[in-house]
């Protein structure tokens, strides 16, 4: 999957570095040619690698394509952080995840503008590497592991595009010494890399937004829990693959 994400990242960056337009989908969220082309590349590559794998992908879903799937399937967001892409701040990602029995067991998050690649190979093995768009999957890798909560206070991470009063109220329960803004699923990866400790998401997300990042942070020792303390699960077809509110914890105990 890392190879697929790197190739999608190259296609995305070719568009990013030029002039491009965007349109609005039915839910008023933006979509660009990069979203559509990257998704087509990813879907074709996944189908070649595993013809039986069912895939739930963001742009296909927006077009009304919701395939039936069993206990094992893939979730794809070809360009997570389209607003960040449009604003040209670099904080957008390619997200690919494999789900088994409701849990993300493998995942790749790739930020092509930042050349940062995050991979969860199993439920307890994750790594990061520097990788240019379209490059070979790097052999030089750094193991991902959450950090112990710092004595001087936590670093929380929050969305650059979707901050809410509920998020601020939740953070007041913790000793937060600093706040990092980040776009897309990079927020999960900052916690997995030990660069932050806590990420509450009190706003709407879809399963393809979060599955790959959850795979990475959980493989690094973190947790992704709903407000009631239960793990965030996948395959919620009856909800249209919409997520409830959730919190990502590094080395932090839930409030």
PDB file of C-alpha atoms in Angstrom:
ATOM      1  CA  UNK A   1       0.000   0.000   0.000  1.00  0.00           C
ATOM      2  CA  UNK A   2       2.924   2.357   0.610  1.00  0.00           C
ATOM      3  CA  UNK A   3       3.887   2.026  -3.062  1.00  0.00           C
ATOM      4  CA  UNK A   4       0.343   2.936  -4.112  1.00  0.00           C
ATOM      5  CA  UNK A   5       0.266   5.966  -1.798  1.00  0.00           C
ATOM      6  CA  UNK A   6       3.604   7.250  -3.115  1.00  0.00           C
ATOM      7  CA  UNK A   7       2.372   6.976  -6.703  1.00  0.00           C
ATOM      8  CA  UNK A   8      -0.867   8.760  -5.815  1.00  0.00           C
ATOM      9  CA  UNK A   9       1.194  11.442  -4.086  1.00  0.00           C
ATOM     10  CA  UNK A  10       3.181  12.056  -7.276  1.00  0.00           C
ATOM     11  CA  UNK A  11      -0.006  12.532  -9.279  1.00  0.00           C
ATOM     12  CA  UNK A  12      -1.409  14.873  -6.618  1.00  0.00           C
ATOM     13  CA  UNK A  13       1.748  16.987  -6.504  1.00  0.00           C
ATOM     14  CA  UNK A  14       1.807  17.356 -10.298  1.00  0.00           C
ATOM     15  CA  UNK A  15      -1.606  19.030 -10.020  1.00  0.00           C
ATOM     16  CA  UNK A  16      -0.792  20.906  -6.791  1.00  0.00           C
ATOM     17  CA  UNK A  17       2.224  22.619  -8.339  1.00  0.00           C
ATOM     18  CA  UNK A  18       0.179  23.985 -11.230  1.00  0.00           C
ATOM     19  CA  UNK A  19      -3.086  25.890 -11.553  1.00  0.00           C
ATOM     20  CA  UNK A  20      -6.256  24.021 -10.663  1.00  0.00           C
ATOM     21  CA  UNK A  21      -9.931  24.631 -10.003  1.00  0.00           C
ATOM     22  CA  UNK A  22     -12.312  23.025  -7.545  1.00  0.00           C
ATOM     23  CA  UNK A  23     -16.026  22.360  -7.381  1.00  0.00           C
ATOM     24  CA  UNK A  24     -18.436  21.653  -4.528  1.00  0.00           C
ATOM     25  CA  UNK A  25     -20.030  18.280  -3.847  1.00  0.00           C
ATOM     26  CA  UNK A  26     -23.559  17.776  -2.577  1.00  0.00           C
ATOM     27  CA  UNK A  27     -22.420  18.160   1.044  1.00  0.00           C
ATOM     28  CA  UNK A  28     -20.736  21.487   0.133  1.00  0.00           C
ATOM     29  CA  UNK A  29     -17.239  20.045   0.570  1.00  0.00           C
ATOM     30  CA  UNK A  30     -14.684  20.865  -2.142  1.00  0.00           C
ATOM     31  CA  UNK A  31     -13.332  18.404  -4.690  1.00  0.00           C
ATOM     32  CA  UNK A  32     -10.507  18.810  -7.203  1.00  0.00           C
ATOM     33  CA  UNK A  33      -9.150  16.931 -10.178  1.00  0.00           C
ATOM     34  CA  UNK A  34      -6.436  15.637  -7.831  1.00  0.00           C
ATOM     35  CA  UNK A  35      -9.061  13.906  -5.646  1.00  0.00           C
ATOM     36  CA  UNK A  36     -10.609  12.184  -8.640  1.00  0.00           C
ATOM     37  CA  UNK A  37      -7.416  11.149 -10.434  1.00  0.00           C
ATOM     38  CA  UNK A  38      -5.705   9.932  -7.262  1.00  0.00           C
ATOM     39  CA  UNK A  39      -8.732   7.841  -6.331  1.00  0.00           C
ATOM     40  CA  UNK A  40      -8.816   6.250  -9.782  1.00  0.00           C
ATOM     41  CA  UNK A  41      -5.118   5.365  -9.475  1.00  0.00           C
ATOM     42  CA  UNK A  42      -5.545   3.882  -5.994  1.00  0.00           C
ATOM     43  CA  UNK A  43      -8.640   1.859  -6.907  1.00  0.00           C
ATOM     44  CA  UNK A  44      -6.943   0.404  -9.985  1.00  0.00           C
ATOM     45  CA  UNK A  45      -3.821  -0.517  -8.005  1.00  0.00           C
ATOM     46  CA  UNK A  46      -5.798  -2.132  -5.182  1.00  0.00           C
ATOM     47  CA  UNK A  47      -7.892  -4.105  -7.684  1.00  0.00           C
ATOM     48  CA  UNK A  48      -4.730  -5.383  -9.362  1.00  0.00           C
ATOM     49  CA  UNK A  49      -3.189  -6.375  -6.020  1.00  0.00           C
ATOM     50  CA  UNK A  50      -6.344  -8.019  -4.634  1.00  0.00           C
ATOM     51  CA  UNK A  51      -9.265  -8.360  -7.062  1.00  0.00           C
ATOM     52  CA  UNK A  52     -11.593  -9.608  -4.307  1.00  0.00           C
ATOM     53  CA  UNK A  53     -10.992  -6.667  -1.958  1.00  0.00           C
ATOM     54  CA  UNK A  54     -14.042  -4.425  -1.629  1.00  0.00           C
ATOM     55  CA  UNK A  55     -13.196  -0.728  -1.371  1.00  0.00           C
ATOM     56  CA  UNK A  56     -15.149   2.154   0.118  1.00  0.00           C
ATOM     57  CA  UNK A  57     -13.685   5.329  -1.372  1.00  0.00           C
ATOM     58  CA  UNK A  58     -14.659   8.946  -0.784  1.00  0.00           C
ATOM     59  CA  UNK A  59     -15.325  10.172  -4.303  1.00  0.00           C
ATOM     60  CA  UNK A  60     -17.047   6.952  -5.369  1.00  0.00           C
ATOM     61  CA  UNK A  61     -19.318   7.276  -2.332  1.00  0.00           C
ATOM     62  CA  UNK A  62     -20.086  10.879  -3.285  1.00  0.00           C
ATOM     63  CA  UNK A  63     -21.161   9.541  -6.685  1.00  0.00           C
ATOM     64  CA  UNK A  64     -23.507   7.044  -5.004  1.00  0.00           C
ATOM     65  CA  UNK A  65     -21.310   3.948  -5.293  1.00  0.00           C
ATOM     66  CA  UNK A  66     -21.558   1.976  -2.026  1.00  0.00           C
ATOM     67  CA  UNK A  67     -20.406  -1.610  -2.629  1.00  0.00           C
ATOM     68  CA  UNK A  68     -21.447  -4.415  -0.330  1.00  0.00           C
ATOM     69  CA  UNK A  69     -18.546  -5.714   1.729  1.00  0.00           C
ATOM     70  CA  UNK A  70     -17.800  -8.367   4.308  1.00  0.00           C
ATOM     71  CA  UNK A  71     -15.589  -8.377   7.377  1.00  0.00           C
ATOM     72  CA  UNK A  72     -12.509  -7.373   5.363  1.00  0.00           C
ATOM     73  CA  UNK A  73     -12.502  -4.289   3.146  1.00  0.00           C
ATOM     74  CA  UNK A  74     -10.506  -1.150   2.358  1.00  0.00           C
ATOM     75  CA  UNK A  75     -11.205   2.503   3.080  1.00  0.00           C
ATOM     76  CA  UNK A  76      -9.652   5.138   0.821  1.00  0.00           C
ATOM     77  CA  UNK A  77      -9.435   8.900   1.001  1.00  0.00           C
ATOM     78  CA  UNK A  78      -7.317   9.862  -2.010  1.00  0.00           C
ATOM     79  CA  UNK A  79      -6.830  13.440  -0.812  1.00  0.00           C
ATOM     80  CA  UNK A  80      -7.636  14.053   2.840  1.00  0.00           C
ATOM     81  CA  UNK A  81      -7.531  17.760   3.554  1.00  0.00           C
ATOM     82  CA  UNK A  82      -8.789  19.133   0.246  1.00  0.00           C
ATOM     83  CA  UNK A  83      -9.137  22.549   1.900  1.00  0.00           C
ATOM     84  CA  UNK A  84      -5.452  22.376   2.847  1.00  0.00           C
ATOM     85  CA  UNK A  85      -4.665  21.393  -0.748  1.00  0.00           C
ATOM     86  CA  UNK A  86      -6.624  24.357  -2.096  1.00  0.00           C
ATOM     87  CA  UNK A  87      -4.985  26.710   0.425  1.00  0.00           C
ATOM     88  CA  UNK A  88      -1.573  25.287  -0.543  1.00  0.00           C
ATOM     89  CA  UNK A  89      -0.347  24.788   3.026  1.00  0.00           C
ATOM     90  CA  UNK A  90       0.961  21.281   2.337  1.00  0.00           C
ATOM     91  CA  UNK A  91      -0.978  19.523   5.104  1.00  0.00           C
ATOM     92  CA  UNK A  92      -2.977  17.056   3.044  1.00  0.00           C
ATOM     93  CA  UNK A  93      -2.599  13.298   2.871  1.00  0.00           C
ATOM     94  CA  UNK A  94      -3.319  10.117   0.966  1.00  0.00           C
ATOM     95  CA  UNK A  95      -5.112   7.639   3.262  1.00  0.00           C
ATOM     96  CA  UNK A  96      -5.438   3.895   2.591  1.00  0.00           C
ATOM     97  CA  UNK A  97      -6.555   1.400   5.254  1.00  0.00           C
ATOM     98  CA  UNK A  98      -7.527  -2.258   5.525  1.00  0.00           C
ATOM     99  CA  UNK A  99     -10.391  -3.067   7.902  1.00  0.00           C
ATOM    100  CA  UNK A 100     -10.985  -6.481   9.456  1.00  0.00           C
ATOM    101  CA  UNK A 101     -14.003  -7.108  11.684  1.00  0.00           C
ATOM    102  CA  UNK A 102     -14.472  -3.390  12.314  1.00  0.00           C
ATOM    103  CA  UNK A 103     -10.855  -2.615  13.245  1.00  0.00           C
ATOM    104  CA  UNK A 104      -8.201  -0.917  11.078  1.00  0.00           C
ATOM    105  CA  UNK A 105      -5.366  -3.466  10.885  1.00  0.00           C
ATOM    106  CA  UNK A 106      -3.143  -1.898   8.230  1.00  0.00           C
ATOM    107  CA  UNK A 107      -2.837   1.677   7.101  1.00  0.00           C
ATOM    108  CA  UNK A 108      -0.796   4.161   5.106  1.00  0.00           C
ATOM    109  CA  UNK A 109      -0.853   7.932   5.519  1.00  0.00           C
ATOM    110  CA  UNK A 110       1.282   9.882   3.061  1.00  0.00           C
ATOM    111  CA  UNK A 111       1.774  13.656   3.056  1.00  0.00           C
ATOM    112  CA  UNK A 112       3.376  14.221  -0.366  1.00  0.00           C
ATOM    113  CA  UNK A 113       4.046  17.952   0.034  1.00  0.00           C
ATOM    114  CA  UNK A 114       5.919  17.204   3.270  1.00  0.00           C
ATOM    115  CA  UNK A 115       7.515  13.950   2.037  1.00  0.00           C
ATOM    116  CA  UNK A 116       6.315  12.208   5.209  1.00  0.00           C
ATOM    117  CA  UNK A 117       5.187   8.589   4.995  1.00  0.00           C
ATOM    118  CA  UNK A 118       3.532   6.756   7.904  1.00  0.00           C
ATOM    119  CA  UNK A 119       2.809   3.025   7.707  1.00  0.00           C
ATOM    120  CA  UNK A 120       1.082   0.551  10.038  1.00  0.00           C
ATOM    121  CA  UNK A 121       2.061  -2.924   8.870  1.00  0.00           C
ATOM    122  CA  UNK A 122       0.332  -4.811  11.696  1.00  0.00           C
ATOM    123  CA  UNK A 123      -1.642  -3.932  14.812  1.00  0.00           C
ATOM    124  CA  UNK A 124       1.602  -3.317  16.751  1.00  0.00           C
ATOM    125  CA  UNK A 125       4.203  -2.359  14.146  1.00  0.00           C
ATOM    126  CA  UNK A 126       4.348   1.121  12.624  1.00  0.00           C
ATOM    127  CA  UNK A 127       7.078   3.219  11.043  1.00  0.00           C
ATOM    128  CA  UNK A 128       7.686   6.553   9.380  1.00  0.00           C
ATOM    129  CA  UNK A 129      10.111   7.610   6.677  1.00  0.00           C
ATOM    130  CA  UNK A 130      10.981  10.495   4.424  1.00  0.00           C
ATOM    131  CA  UNK A 131       9.813   9.738   0.889  1.00  0.00           C
ATOM    132  CA  UNK A 132       9.484  12.000  -2.128  1.00  0.00           C
ATOM    133  CA  UNK A 133       6.352  11.648  -4.271  1.00  0.00           C
ATOM    134  CA  UNK A 134       6.725   8.746  -6.680  1.00  0.00           C
ATOM    135  CA  UNK A 135       9.944   7.523  -5.046  1.00  0.00           C
ATOM    136  CA  UNK A 136      10.678   3.948  -4.070  1.00  0.00           C
ATOM    137  CA  UNK A 137       9.385   2.757  -0.709  1.00  0.00           C
ATOM    138  CA  UNK A 138      12.258   3.770   1.597  1.00  0.00           C
ATOM    139  CA  UNK A 139      14.405   1.147   3.293  1.00  0.00           C
ATOM    140  CA  UNK A 140      15.515   3.632   5.964  1.00  0.00           C
ATOM    141  CA  UNK A 141      12.681   3.791   8.489  1.00  0.00           C
ATOM    142  CA  UNK A 142      12.023   5.057  11.994  1.00  0.00           C
ATOM    143  CA  UNK A 143       9.812   3.084  14.365  1.00  0.00           C
ATOM    144  CA  UNK A 144       6.732   4.963  15.534  1.00  0.00           C
ATOM    145  CA  UNK A 145       5.918   4.995  19.228  1.00  0.00           C
ATOM    146  CA  UNK A 146       3.741   7.297  21.308  1.00  0.00           C
ATOM    147  CA  UNK A 147       5.491   9.196  24.071  1.00  0.00           C
ATOM    148  CA  UNK A 148       4.836   9.263  27.782  1.00  0.00           C
ATOM    149  CA  UNK A 149       2.741  12.283  28.767  1.00  0.00           C
ATOM    150  CA  UNK A 150       5.233  15.106  29.526  1.00  0.00           C
ATOM    151  CA  UNK A 151       5.353  16.331  33.135  1.00  0.00           C
ATOM    152  CA  UNK A 152       5.293  19.931  31.918  1.00  0.00           C
ATOM    153  CA  UNK A 153       1.940  19.443  30.192  1.00  0.00           C
ATOM    154  CA  UNK A 154       0.385  17.953  27.088  1.00  0.00           C
ATOM    155  CA  UNK A 155       0.571  19.031  23.490  1.00  0.00           C
ATOM    156  CA  UNK A 156      -2.855  18.783  21.910  1.00  0.00           C
ATOM    157  CA  UNK A 157      -3.433  18.787  18.191  1.00  0.00           C
ATOM    158  CA  UNK A 158      -6.501  20.247  16.524  1.00  0.00           C
ATOM    159  CA  UNK A 159      -7.906  20.695  13.051  1.00  0.00           C
ATOM    160  CA  UNK A 160      -6.909  23.777  11.103  1.00  0.00           C
ATOM    161  CA  UNK A 161     -10.248  23.790   9.279  1.00  0.00           C
ATOM    162  CA  UNK A 162     -12.775  22.337  11.756  1.00  0.00           C
ATOM    163  CA  UNK A 163     -12.156  23.735  15.264  1.00  0.00           C
ATOM    164  CA  UNK A 164     -15.269  23.705  17.515  1.00  0.00           C
ATOM    165  CA  UNK A 165     -16.274  25.034  20.960  1.00  0.00           C
ATOM    166  CA  UNK A 166     -16.795  21.399  22.026  1.00  0.00           C
ATOM    167  CA  UNK A 167     -13.127  20.728  21.284  1.00  0.00           C
ATOM    168  CA  UNK A 168     -12.019  23.641  23.444  1.00  0.00           C
ATOM    169  CA  UNK A 169     -14.295  22.522  26.294  1.00  0.00           C
ATOM    170  CA  UNK A 170     -12.874  18.993  26.158  1.00  0.00           C
ATOM    171  CA  UNK A 171      -9.285  20.224  26.275  1.00  0.00           C
ATOM    172  CA  UNK A 172     -10.019  22.146  29.472  1.00  0.00           C
ATOM    173  CA  UNK A 173     -10.190  18.762  31.266  1.00  0.00           C
ATOM    174  CA  UNK A 174      -6.455  18.238  30.693  1.00  0.00           C
ATOM    175  CA  UNK A 175      -3.233  20.028  31.530  1.00  0.00           C
ATOM    176  CA  UNK A 176      -2.521  21.302  28.029  1.00  0.00           C
ATOM    177  CA  UNK A 177       0.702  23.258  27.681  1.00  0.00           C
ATOM    178  CA  UNK A 178       0.605  23.709  23.917  1.00  0.00           C
ATOM    179  CA  UNK A 179      -1.660  23.385  20.905  1.00  0.00           C
ATOM    180  CA  UNK A 180      -0.591  22.376  17.405  1.00  0.00           C
ATOM    181  CA  UNK A 181      -2.746  23.050  14.404  1.00  0.00           C
ATOM    182  CA  UNK A 182      -2.590  20.386  11.715  1.00  0.00           C
ATOM    183  CA  UNK A 183      -4.602  19.386   8.700  1.00  0.00           C
ATOM    184  CA  UNK A 184      -5.924  16.022   7.540  1.00  0.00           C
ATOM    185  CA  UNK A 185      -4.943  12.723   9.174  1.00  0.00           C
ATOM    186  CA  UNK A 186      -1.544  14.172  10.057  1.00  0.00           C
ATOM    187  CA  UNK A 187      -3.075  14.792  13.495  1.00  0.00           C
ATOM    188  CA  UNK A 188      -3.123  11.040  14.197  1.00  0.00           C
ATOM    189  CA  UNK A 189       0.429  10.695  12.928  1.00  0.00           C
ATOM    190  CA  UNK A 190       1.829  13.480  15.107  1.00  0.00           C
ATOM    191  CA  UNK A 191       0.634  11.522  18.135  1.00  0.00           C
ATOM    192  CA  UNK A 192       2.016   8.263  16.734  1.00  0.00           C
ATOM    193  CA  UNK A 193       5.382   9.977  16.232  1.00  0.00           C
ATOM    194  CA  UNK A 194       5.494  11.315  19.797  1.00  0.00           C
ATOM    195  CA  UNK A 195       5.132  14.925  18.637  1.00  0.00           C
ATOM    196  CA  UNK A 196       1.762  15.426  20.356  1.00  0.00           C
ATOM    197  CA  UNK A 197      -0.347  13.704  23.001  1.00  0.00           C
ATOM    198  CA  UNK A 198      -4.061  14.310  22.478  1.00  0.00           C
ATOM    199  CA  UNK A 199      -6.482  14.953  19.614  1.00  0.00           C
ATOM    200  CA  UNK A 200     -10.198  15.389  20.314  1.00  0.00           C
ATOM    201  CA  UNK A 201     -12.438  15.483  17.248  1.00  0.00           C
ATOM    202  CA  UNK A 202     -15.809  16.930  18.185  1.00  0.00           C
ATOM    203  CA  UNK A 203     -17.054  17.354  14.666  1.00  0.00           C
ATOM    204  CA  UNK A 204     -18.125  15.315  11.672  1.00  0.00           C
ATOM    205  CA  UNK A 205     -15.714  12.912  10.008  1.00  0.00           C
ATOM    206  CA  UNK A 206     -16.147   9.984   7.681  1.00  0.00           C
ATOM    207  CA  UNK A 207     -14.555   6.568   8.030  1.00  0.00           C
ATOM    208  CA  UNK A 208     -12.166   7.124   5.111  1.00  0.00           C
ATOM    209  CA  UNK A 209     -10.898  10.271   6.881  1.00  0.00           C
ATOM    210  CA  UNK A 210      -9.772   8.387   9.972  1.00  0.00           C
ATOM    211  CA  UNK A 211      -9.132   4.676   9.329  1.00  0.00           C
ATOM    212  CA  UNK A 212      -5.541   4.904   8.083  1.00  0.00           C
ATOM    213  CA  UNK A 213      -4.544   7.369  10.785  1.00  0.00           C
ATOM    214  CA  UNK A 214      -6.160   5.184  13.435  1.00  0.00           C
ATOM    215  CA  UNK A 215      -4.244   2.149  12.173  1.00  0.00           C
ATOM    216  CA  UNK A 216      -0.983   4.097  12.476  1.00  0.00           C
ATOM    217  CA  UNK A 217      -1.575   5.566  15.925  1.00  0.00           C
ATOM    218  CA  UNK A 218      -2.875   2.295  17.394  1.00  0.00           C
ATOM    219  CA  UNK A 219       0.100   0.374  16.002  1.00  0.00           C
ATOM    220  CA  UNK A 220       2.292   2.978  17.736  1.00  0.00           C
ATOM    221  CA  UNK A 221       0.600   2.305  21.087  1.00  0.00           C
ATOM    222  CA  UNK A 222      -2.125   4.949  21.063  1.00  0.00           C
ATOM    223  CA  UNK A 223      -5.887   4.635  21.380  1.00  0.00           C
ATOM    224  CA  UNK A 224      -8.831   6.040  19.445  1.00  0.00           C
ATOM    225  CA  UNK A 225     -11.954   6.059  21.588  1.00  0.00           C
ATOM    226  CA  UNK A 226     -15.464   7.416  21.340  1.00  0.00           C
ATOM    227  CA  UNK A 227     -16.817   9.665  24.075  1.00  0.00           C
ATOM    228  CA  UNK A 228     -18.164   6.631  25.966  1.00  0.00           C
ATOM    229  CA  UNK A 229     -14.701   5.036  26.039  1.00  0.00           C
ATOM    230  CA  UNK A 230     -15.434   2.362  23.429  1.00  0.00           C
ATOM    231  CA  UNK A 231     -13.068   1.999  20.460  1.00  0.00           C
ATOM    232  CA  UNK A 232     -13.932   3.713  17.193  1.00  0.00           C
ATOM    233  CA  UNK A 233     -15.073   0.980  14.786  1.00  0.00           C
ATOM    234  CA  UNK A 234     -15.579   0.780  11.026  1.00  0.00           C
ATOM    235  CA  UNK A 235     -18.095  -0.529   8.525  1.00  0.00           C
ATOM    236  CA  UNK A 236     -20.978   1.624   9.828  1.00  0.00           C
ATOM    237  CA  UNK A 237     -22.944   1.289   6.611  1.00  0.00           C
ATOM    238  CA  UNK A 238     -26.226   2.136   8.339  1.00  0.00           C
ATOM    239  CA  UNK A 239     -24.751   5.553   9.222  1.00  0.00           C
ATOM    240  CA  UNK A 240     -23.411   6.113   5.720  1.00  0.00           C
ATOM    241  CA  UNK A 241     -19.876   5.544   7.102  1.00  0.00           C
ATOM    242  CA  UNK A 242     -20.180   8.614   9.290  1.00  0.00           C
ATOM    243  CA  UNK A 243     -18.123   8.647  12.520  1.00  0.00           C
ATOM    244  CA  UNK A 244     -19.280   9.724  15.979  1.00  0.00           C
ATOM    245  CA  UNK A 245     -17.113  12.134  17.955  1.00  0.00           C
ATOM    246  CA  UNK A 246     -13.839  10.563  19.082  1.00  0.00           C
ATOM    247  CA  UNK A 247     -10.577  11.254  20.912  1.00  0.00           C
ATOM    248  CA  UNK A 248      -7.067  10.109  20.016  1.00  0.00           C
ATOM    249  CA  UNK A 249      -4.905   9.451  23.068  1.00  0.00           C
ATOM    250  CA  UNK A 250      -1.150   9.030  23.114  1.00  0.00           C
ATOM    251  CA  UNK A 251       0.352   8.323  26.522  1.00  0.00           C
ATOM    252  CA  UNK A 252      -2.612  10.022  28.173  1.00  0.00           C
ATOM    253  CA  UNK A 253      -5.356   8.511  30.317  1.00  0.00           C
ATOM    254  CA  UNK A 254      -8.914   9.362  29.234  1.00  0.00           C
ATOM    255  CA  UNK A 255     -10.615  12.127  31.215  1.00  0.00           C
TER     256      UNK A 255
END
